[in-house]
XYZ file of C-alpha atoms in Angstrom:
508
model
C 10.635 -49.433 3.601
C 7.749 -51.074 1.760
C 8.654 -53.867 -0.683
C 11.761 -52.241 -1.439
C 10.114 -49.671 -3.573
C 8.631 -46.916 -1.370
C 10.541 -45.016 1.411
C 8.433 -43.463 4.120
C 9.911 -40.184 5.161
C 9.138 -38.268 8.232
C 6.967 -35.006 7.758
C 9.159 -31.970 7.383
C 9.298 -29.716 10.409
C 8.366 -25.919 10.248
C 10.567 -23.790 8.113
C 13.534 -22.137 9.551
C 13.318 -18.495 10.880
C 14.178 -16.091 8.150
C 17.373 -14.078 8.209
C 16.436 -10.597 7.376
C 18.830 -8.100 5.747
C 18.546 -4.421 4.854
C 18.015 -3.784 1.205
C 17.171 -0.102 0.429
C 15.989 3.205 2.056
C 14.165 6.138 0.178
C 13.957 9.296 1.812
C 16.344 8.655 4.643
C 16.411 11.232 7.346
C 19.595 12.941 8.484
C 20.320 13.250 12.194
C 18.364 15.971 13.804
C 16.360 16.529 10.499
C 12.620 17.581 11.254
C 9.976 15.602 9.410
C 7.459 17.692 7.615
C 3.910 16.482 8.245
C 2.954 16.347 4.574
C 5.898 14.050 3.874
C 4.819 11.212 6.243
C 3.952 8.039 4.396
C 0.208 6.972 5.079
C -0.157 3.998 2.621
C 2.069 1.216 0.882
C 1.055 -1.272 -1.683
C 2.849 -3.769 -4.061
C 1.191 -4.655 -7.328
C 0.345 -8.312 -8.001
C 3.675 -8.914 -9.829
C 5.800 -7.242 -7.280
C 7.469 -5.304 -9.875
C 5.970 -1.994 -8.803
C 5.435 -0.345 -5.366
C 3.321 2.558 -4.554
C 3.486 4.786 -1.523
C 1.028 7.624 -0.574
C 1.528 10.452 1.929
C -0.163 12.974 4.008
C 0.555 15.551 1.441
C -1.733 13.836 -1.152
C 1.229 12.455 -3.304
C 1.585 9.091 -4.754
C 5.082 7.941 -5.405
C 5.683 4.836 -7.694
C 8.708 2.692 -7.562
C 9.776 -0.023 -10.023
C 11.936 -2.960 -9.612
C 15.284 -2.975 -11.361
C 16.928 -6.347 -10.696
C 14.569 -8.456 -12.632
C 15.142 -6.516 -15.854
C 18.268 -8.440 -16.785
C 17.930 -9.322 -20.366
C 21.338 -11.052 -20.691
C 20.079 -14.660 -20.751
C 23.441 -16.037 -21.158
C 25.001 -14.374 -17.989
C 21.793 -15.538 -16.093
C 22.185 -19.155 -17.176
C 25.873 -19.187 -16.237
C 25.332 -17.666 -12.787
C 22.538 -20.157 -12.157
C 24.866 -23.127 -13.325
C 27.569 -21.876 -10.763
C 25.379 -21.563 -7.846
C 21.866 -20.672 -6.852
C 21.281 -17.052 -6.771
C 19.486 -15.287 -3.901
C 18.521 -12.199 -5.917
C 18.875 -8.936 -4.047
C 15.578 -6.895 -4.706
C 16.185 -3.477 -5.834
C 13.774 -0.766 -6.721
C 14.174 2.633 -8.120
C 12.079 5.866 -7.933
C 9.746 5.944 -11.083
C 7.651 8.863 -10.946
C 5.268 10.765 -8.482
C 2.053 12.784 -8.907
C -0.408 14.874 -6.932
C -3.310 12.544 -6.171
C -5.435 14.691 -3.925
C -5.604 18.393 -2.863
C -7.006 19.876 0.375
C -10.699 20.672 0.035
C -13.502 22.341 1.910
C -16.914 20.886 2.378
C -19.161 24.187 2.542
C -22.233 22.318 3.457
C -20.849 20.795 6.476
C -18.111 23.522 7.113
C -15.573 20.653 7.170
C -11.988 20.653 5.946
C -11.082 17.502 3.937
C -7.278 16.876 4.292
C -5.444 15.522 1.127
C -3.857 12.539 3.097
C -3.907 9.331 1.037
C -5.662 6.646 3.182
C -5.284 3.696 0.723
C -3.843 2.712 -2.452
C -4.827 -0.274 -4.631
C -3.324 -1.453 -7.924
C -5.625 -2.412 -10.663
C -4.943 -4.652 -13.778
C -2.470 -3.406 -16.205
C -3.285 -2.865 -19.921
C -1.206 -1.886 -22.835
C 1.759 -1.216 -20.955
C -0.006 1.325 -18.689
C -0.329 1.123 -14.864
C -3.691 1.695 -13.210
C -4.307 2.303 -9.590
C -6.884 3.522 -7.269
C -6.123 6.347 -4.409
C -8.487 7.635 -1.776
C -8.486 10.245 0.920
C -11.226 10.662 3.389
C -13.936 11.330 0.867
C -12.886 11.032 -2.768
C -11.449 7.965 -4.679
C -9.520 8.438 -7.903
C -8.509 6.210 -10.710
C -5.180 6.894 -12.238
C -3.455 5.827 -15.472
C 0.293 6.032 -15.497
C 1.748 5.604 -18.939
C 5.048 6.216 -20.740
C 4.452 8.489 -23.729
C 6.825 9.569 -26.455
C 7.763 13.239 -26.025
C 6.779 15.282 -29.313
C 8.857 18.068 -30.462
C 8.744 20.815 -33.016
C 11.672 20.152 -35.637
C 13.987 23.064 -36.288
C 13.068 23.406 -39.997
C 11.976 21.007 -42.729
C 14.562 22.372 -45.148
C 18.428 22.544 -45.297
C 19.381 25.605 -43.329
C 21.680 27.326 -45.730
C 18.891 27.330 -48.268
C 16.045 27.873 -46.011
C 14.297 31.215 -45.433
C 13.625 31.991 -41.611
C 10.107 32.662 -40.808
C 9.407 35.075 -43.799
C 12.792 36.642 -43.837
C 14.986 35.845 -46.899
C 18.055 33.812 -45.969
C 20.360 35.828 -48.259
C 20.091 39.250 -49.630
C 20.307 38.243 -53.245
C 16.314 38.502 -53.401
C 16.143 41.534 -51.290
C 17.366 45.097 -51.817
C 17.845 45.738 -48.131
C 17.684 43.498 -45.165
C 14.437 43.997 -43.208
C 14.280 43.247 -39.510
C 11.841 40.406 -38.746
C 9.660 39.379 -35.730
C 9.730 35.652 -34.561
C 6.297 35.064 -35.963
C 7.147 35.984 -39.370
C 5.952 39.778 -39.324
C 8.005 42.910 -39.462
C 8.341 45.475 -36.895
C 6.577 48.246 -39.136
C 3.841 45.760 -40.084
C 4.345 46.751 -43.718
C 5.985 43.559 -44.780
C 5.796 42.822 -48.472
C 7.064 39.820 -50.483
C 10.338 40.479 -52.163
C 10.274 40.524 -56.005
C 10.219 37.091 -57.415
C 8.405 35.764 -54.129
C 10.050 33.716 -51.415
C 12.040 30.671 -52.708
C 10.874 28.511 -49.837
C 8.853 28.724 -46.427
C 9.929 27.469 -43.118
C 7.322 25.221 -41.833
C 7.114 23.857 -38.284
C 6.881 20.114 -38.220
C 5.841 17.905 -35.103
C 7.993 14.963 -34.784
C 7.842 12.021 -32.148
C 11.329 11.681 -30.652
C 12.634 8.369 -29.075
C 12.522 10.004 -25.503
C 9.748 8.957 -23.153
C 7.967 10.699 -20.551
C 5.816 9.278 -17.775
C 2.417 10.746 -17.563
C -0.149 10.377 -14.888
C -3.567 11.091 -15.857
C -6.707 10.982 -13.556
C -9.487 8.945 -15.526
C -12.214 9.066 -13.106
C -13.212 10.451 -9.883
C -15.618 8.601 -7.463
C -16.954 11.294 -5.109
C -19.946 12.240 -2.866
C -20.845 8.640 -1.825
C -19.628 8.651 1.637
C -20.800 10.640 4.605
C -18.101 9.371 6.968
C -14.261 8.900 6.418
C -13.242 6.212 3.875
C -10.948 3.596 5.681
C -10.685 1.026 2.915
C -10.896 0.367 -0.772
C -10.490 -3.016 -2.296
C -10.392 -4.426 -5.745
C -12.634 -7.325 -6.847
C -10.996 -10.369 -8.687
C -13.337 -9.781 -11.644
C -11.295 -6.762 -12.610
C -14.245 -4.672 -13.034
C -15.731 -3.680 -9.682
C -14.357 -2.346 -6.320
C -15.571 -1.456 -2.897
C -15.164 1.458 -0.543
C -15.878 1.445 3.081
C -16.405 4.245 5.641
C -17.543 3.970 9.296
C -21.146 2.904 8.612
C -21.330 1.867 4.934
C -19.796 -0.207 2.112
C -20.402 0.871 -1.448
C -19.776 -1.242 -4.647
C -18.522 0.616 -7.612
C -17.863 -0.320 -11.385
C -14.486 1.054 -12.465
C -16.081 2.475 -15.657
C -18.959 4.286 -13.776
C -18.099 7.116 -11.429
C -21.388 8.809 -10.931
C -23.094 5.725 -9.339
C -22.412 3.179 -6.499
C -24.457 0.456 -4.849
C -24.731 0.412 -1.049
C -24.165 -3.250 -0.160
C -23.722 -2.844 3.554
C -25.217 -0.303 5.965
C -24.870 -0.574 9.675
C -26.136 2.922 10.516
C -28.987 2.496 13.232
C -32.199 4.410 12.757
C -31.133 6.316 16.024
C -27.473 7.214 16.173
C -27.549 6.872 19.877
C -28.071 3.152 19.438
C -24.817 2.916 17.470
C -22.445 0.293 19.244
C -19.812 -0.500 16.521
C -18.420 0.770 13.316
C -16.758 -0.691 10.202
C -13.044 -0.628 10.388
C -11.639 -2.378 7.345
C -12.909 -4.166 4.297
C -11.655 -6.417 1.721
C -12.722 -8.451 -1.236
C -11.913 -12.266 -1.391
C -8.781 -12.677 -3.726
C -10.540 -15.422 -5.965
C -14.235 -15.355 -5.266
C -15.809 -12.193 -6.720
C -18.959 -12.730 -4.744
C -17.405 -12.712 -1.268
C -15.940 -9.880 0.857
C -15.118 -9.407 4.629
C -15.375 -6.597 6.937
C -14.187 -5.983 10.366
C -15.669 -3.934 13.254
C -14.535 -1.932 16.144
C -15.849 -4.706 18.418
C -13.245 -7.224 17.250
C -15.461 -9.133 14.900
C -15.132 -10.053 11.184
C -18.168 -10.613 9.111
C -17.949 -12.737 5.842
C -20.655 -11.712 3.312
C -21.981 -13.110 -0.020
C -23.239 -10.839 -2.549
C -25.296 -13.630 -4.186
C -27.593 -13.656 -1.056
C -29.126 -10.207 -1.340
C -28.673 -6.765 -2.787
C -28.193 -5.175 0.800
C -25.871 -7.547 2.694
C -26.910 -6.627 6.235
C -27.052 -10.331 7.176
C -23.629 -12.120 7.044
C -22.648 -15.547 5.764
C -20.257 -16.046 8.644
C -19.235 -14.215 11.842
C -15.705 -14.709 13.202
C -15.094 -13.510 16.671
C -13.139 -14.661 19.736
C -15.218 -15.295 22.898
C -14.251 -12.984 25.830
C -12.298 -14.872 28.569
C -14.243 -14.596 31.897
C -13.034 -12.091 34.242
C -10.653 -10.493 31.633
C -12.960 -7.461 31.061
C -11.638 -3.943 31.840
C -12.250 -0.308 30.652
C -9.827 -0.960 27.733
C -11.248 -4.249 26.577
C -13.451 -2.710 23.893
C -10.851 -0.251 22.781
C -7.994 -2.701 22.211
C -10.487 -5.341 20.675
C -11.121 -2.931 17.729
C -9.562 -4.560 14.408
C -7.524 -1.910 12.581
C -6.752 -4.034 9.468
C -7.685 -7.195 7.707
C -5.983 -9.132 4.834
C -6.862 -12.352 3.016
C -4.137 -14.865 2.363
C -3.269 -15.240 -1.451
C -5.357 -18.421 -1.575
C -8.192 -16.669 0.217
C -8.381 -19.694 2.657
C -7.140 -17.680 5.729
C -7.667 -14.097 7.074
C -5.246 -12.013 9.104
C -6.621 -9.355 11.452
C -4.734 -6.725 13.516
C -6.115 -5.371 16.694
C -4.282 -3.115 19.109
C -2.340 -5.928 20.909
C -2.437 -8.982 18.715
C -2.488 -10.522 15.271
C -5.067 -13.333 14.857
C -4.887 -15.824 11.791
C -8.617 -17.113 10.757
C -9.663 -20.038 8.738
C -12.655 -18.978 6.945
C -14.025 -22.488 7.396
C -13.817 -22.230 11.054
C -15.673 -19.492 12.805
C -15.398 -20.681 16.259
C -12.087 -18.792 16.976
C -8.712 -17.906 15.468
C -6.356 -20.686 14.462
C -3.387 -18.593 15.768
C -2.899 -15.652 17.846
C 0.398 -13.656 17.983
C 1.211 -11.284 20.906
C 2.692 -8.213 19.244
C 3.581 -6.063 22.309
C 2.176 -7.628 25.238
C 4.821 -5.772 27.381
C 2.558 -2.676 26.840
C -0.549 -4.091 28.617
C 0.522 -2.358 31.937
C 0.810 0.975 30.121
C -2.697 0.922 28.512
C -3.794 3.797 30.781
C -0.857 5.842 29.549
C -1.491 4.872 25.960
C -4.985 5.982 26.423
C -4.190 9.403 27.743
C -1.810 10.220 24.797
C -4.263 8.760 22.291
C -1.768 5.973 21.150
C -4.249 3.384 21.969
C -6.175 4.402 18.904
C -3.217 3.894 16.529
C -4.322 1.765 13.564
C -1.476 -0.790 12.688
C -1.632 -2.679 9.494
C -0.747 -6.331 8.833
C 0.308 -8.381 6.006
C 0.939 -11.965 4.955
C 3.913 -13.433 2.842
C 2.876 -14.761 -0.619
C 3.413 -18.312 0.355
C 1.175 -17.953 3.660
C 3.823 -19.242 5.935
C 4.588 -15.865 7.834
C 2.756 -12.749 8.898
C 3.972 -9.282 9.889
C 2.888 -6.181 11.510
C 4.189 -2.971 13.078
C 4.674 -1.540 16.611
C 6.278 1.367 18.450
C 10.101 2.764 18.304
C 9.929 1.844 14.517
C 9.874 -1.846 15.356
C 7.948 -4.451 13.376
C 7.318 -8.152 14.057
C 7.322 -11.139 11.654
C 5.943 -14.460 13.081
C 5.944 -17.917 11.510
C 2.370 -19.315 11.124
C 3.106 -22.742 9.889
C 2.108 -25.563 12.321
C 4.828 -26.092 14.919
C 6.519 -22.748 14.015
C 7.869 -20.712 16.868
C 9.445 -17.935 14.756
C 8.868 -14.395 16.287
C 11.235 -11.900 15.053
C 11.614 -8.349 16.104
C 13.194 -5.877 13.591
C 13.685 -2.190 13.512
C 13.082 0.207 10.451
C 16.785 1.127 10.190
C 19.753 0.246 8.095
C 20.601 -2.287 10.690
C 17.332 -4.039 11.267
C 18.555 -6.492 13.897
C 20.507 -4.213 15.959
C 17.736 -4.387 18.621
C 17.550 -8.201 18.478
C 18.605 -10.541 21.270
C 18.841 -14.077 21.194
C 15.425 -15.751 21.649
C 15.522 -17.916 24.926
C 14.627 -21.461 24.321
C 11.045 -22.372 24.504
C 9.323 -25.247 26.046
C 8.244 -27.717 23.364
C 4.530 -27.571 22.465
C 2.183 -29.795 20.986
C 1.004 -28.972 17.206
C -2.325 -28.461 18.582
C -1.145 -25.253 20.493
C -2.582 -22.424 18.705
C -1.286 -19.742 20.826
C 2.312 -18.084 20.283
C 3.716 -16.512 23.379
C 6.557 -13.987 22.789
C 9.059 -13.146 25.520
C 8.140 -10.094 27.583
C 10.500 -7.315 28.290
C 10.938 -5.649 31.735
C 7.853 -4.115 33.055
C 9.471 -0.844 33.882
C 8.244 2.102 32.197
C 9.720 2.880 28.910
C 11.439 -0.557 28.348
C 10.321 -2.552 25.348
C 10.602 -6.400 24.732
C 14.325 -6.184 23.972
C 15.215 -4.020 26.909
C 15.160 -0.745 24.999
C 13.335 2.358 25.761
C 10.229 2.610 23.674
C 8.828 5.721 21.949
C 5.155 6.056 21.148
C 5.908 8.986 18.823
C 7.746 6.632 16.236
C 5.370 4.048 15.215
C 5.545 1.807 12.198
C 1.811 1.800 11.051
C 2.182 0.893 7.419
C 3.886 -2.088 5.800
C 3.543 -4.516 2.750
C 4.893 -8.014 1.928
C 6.123 -8.612 -1.641
C 3.460 -10.977 -3.222
C 6.115 -13.573 -4.431
C 9.376 -13.264 -2.264
C 10.331 -12.727 1.268
C 10.713 -8.939 0.941
C 9.091 -6.326 3.085
C 8.593 -2.673 2.718
C 7.746 -0.498 5.651
C 7.329 3.232 6.374
C 8.933 4.982 9.244
C 7.650 8.458 9.134
C 8.805 9.939 5.767
C 11.362 7.078 5.069
C 10.459 4.006 3.030
C 12.827 1.053 4.194
C 13.020 -2.364 2.332
C 14.220 -5.623 3.689
C 14.817 -9.175 2.244
C 15.453 -12.573 3.474
């Protein structure tokens, strides 16, 4: 108390762990149903408003969903409900439309099959009620416009039917001596049609009318092709709304949305001699607010922040983010598991999130000495790295995401599990959820943790039994069911994640 006017309050502690609940599932498999390869979801993306969600699959299709629970136009009811008690709105989406984005191709020059699988989807700015998005497979990026169009129909006739004459045939026999059979196009079978005496009183004319029915039409506006020798792993929109980047293993290209036949190479890490190649680009993303900045990650576990104002070819980085290797920790798998599979900027652009095989790392772009937080995703798999290497699981590329408020991060794991961590100072939130209708059925109570000072930047999660096939919660794990793709709603605590061909949605 200071002079009776000001009250000094203690600083608020970290936010409480969220209670996640099942919301919806699309494409749920029945017991024993075999999943078709083409139906497996390979990309998920919310738009900036969170009112639309897009998924891509290995069959080259893009499926759009739209939110329905925000389209409540009854203001009186909404106000009354708000007066009674605060409403925790249950997010609901419905299927909107789908279209075939990419088809399988064959590169005859390189004798190479190009699969139709959608690698990434990115939403662009909406205009005139139309939705715009970019989708890419390994080689070709496409710019799509999805718009509702009114259905045009041919009216039956422009005259009163009793008085009308049908396609050149007289409606009544008053003007004709004998009824003559007519064809649908106005001719007669014997091709000697002649006008009746006195002529035709009226002609039946087709009239095109626009009905009130609407139909969603997806149209490919532009195709950005022949710019990548290697497989495209990332596309990212710029905040200027005019340009975007595409990245493959060795190069990053800058495109203008309006120009499909020209791009500018801004990063090229290809050595003169390919035998000298030591690392490749794994992911790239534009800064959410600074149109001149972008970051890209590498297979060596480093992130480079580059400034497009420095030079046309950004081979030299503005900042390099990497964690120094702990002495004595090097093994055969060190470089493999250090490879970053995904990076994401926080909404405000201050922090970056990266996912390597074993961990999530949160970076402050103003501090390049090391990550501010490290989250162990599935540390219990470390003794199994040899098995994971033999079955190629160690090369799986898991995505990561941040909440809109920047307080939490999430990523996937095996056995269709995904993890949510609190990244606010002092938070010990580390939740394990399963992509199913009962997301917490594998959850066990988190044991009490020893208190840590706020300066502690490492989050340690409990380990499961080290016996083969047992995960962090004492359940058998399955390397064939992996949750690679997930997305966090931009403004609410809602997560969409893909388990094979099923799209699961959760809210808290």
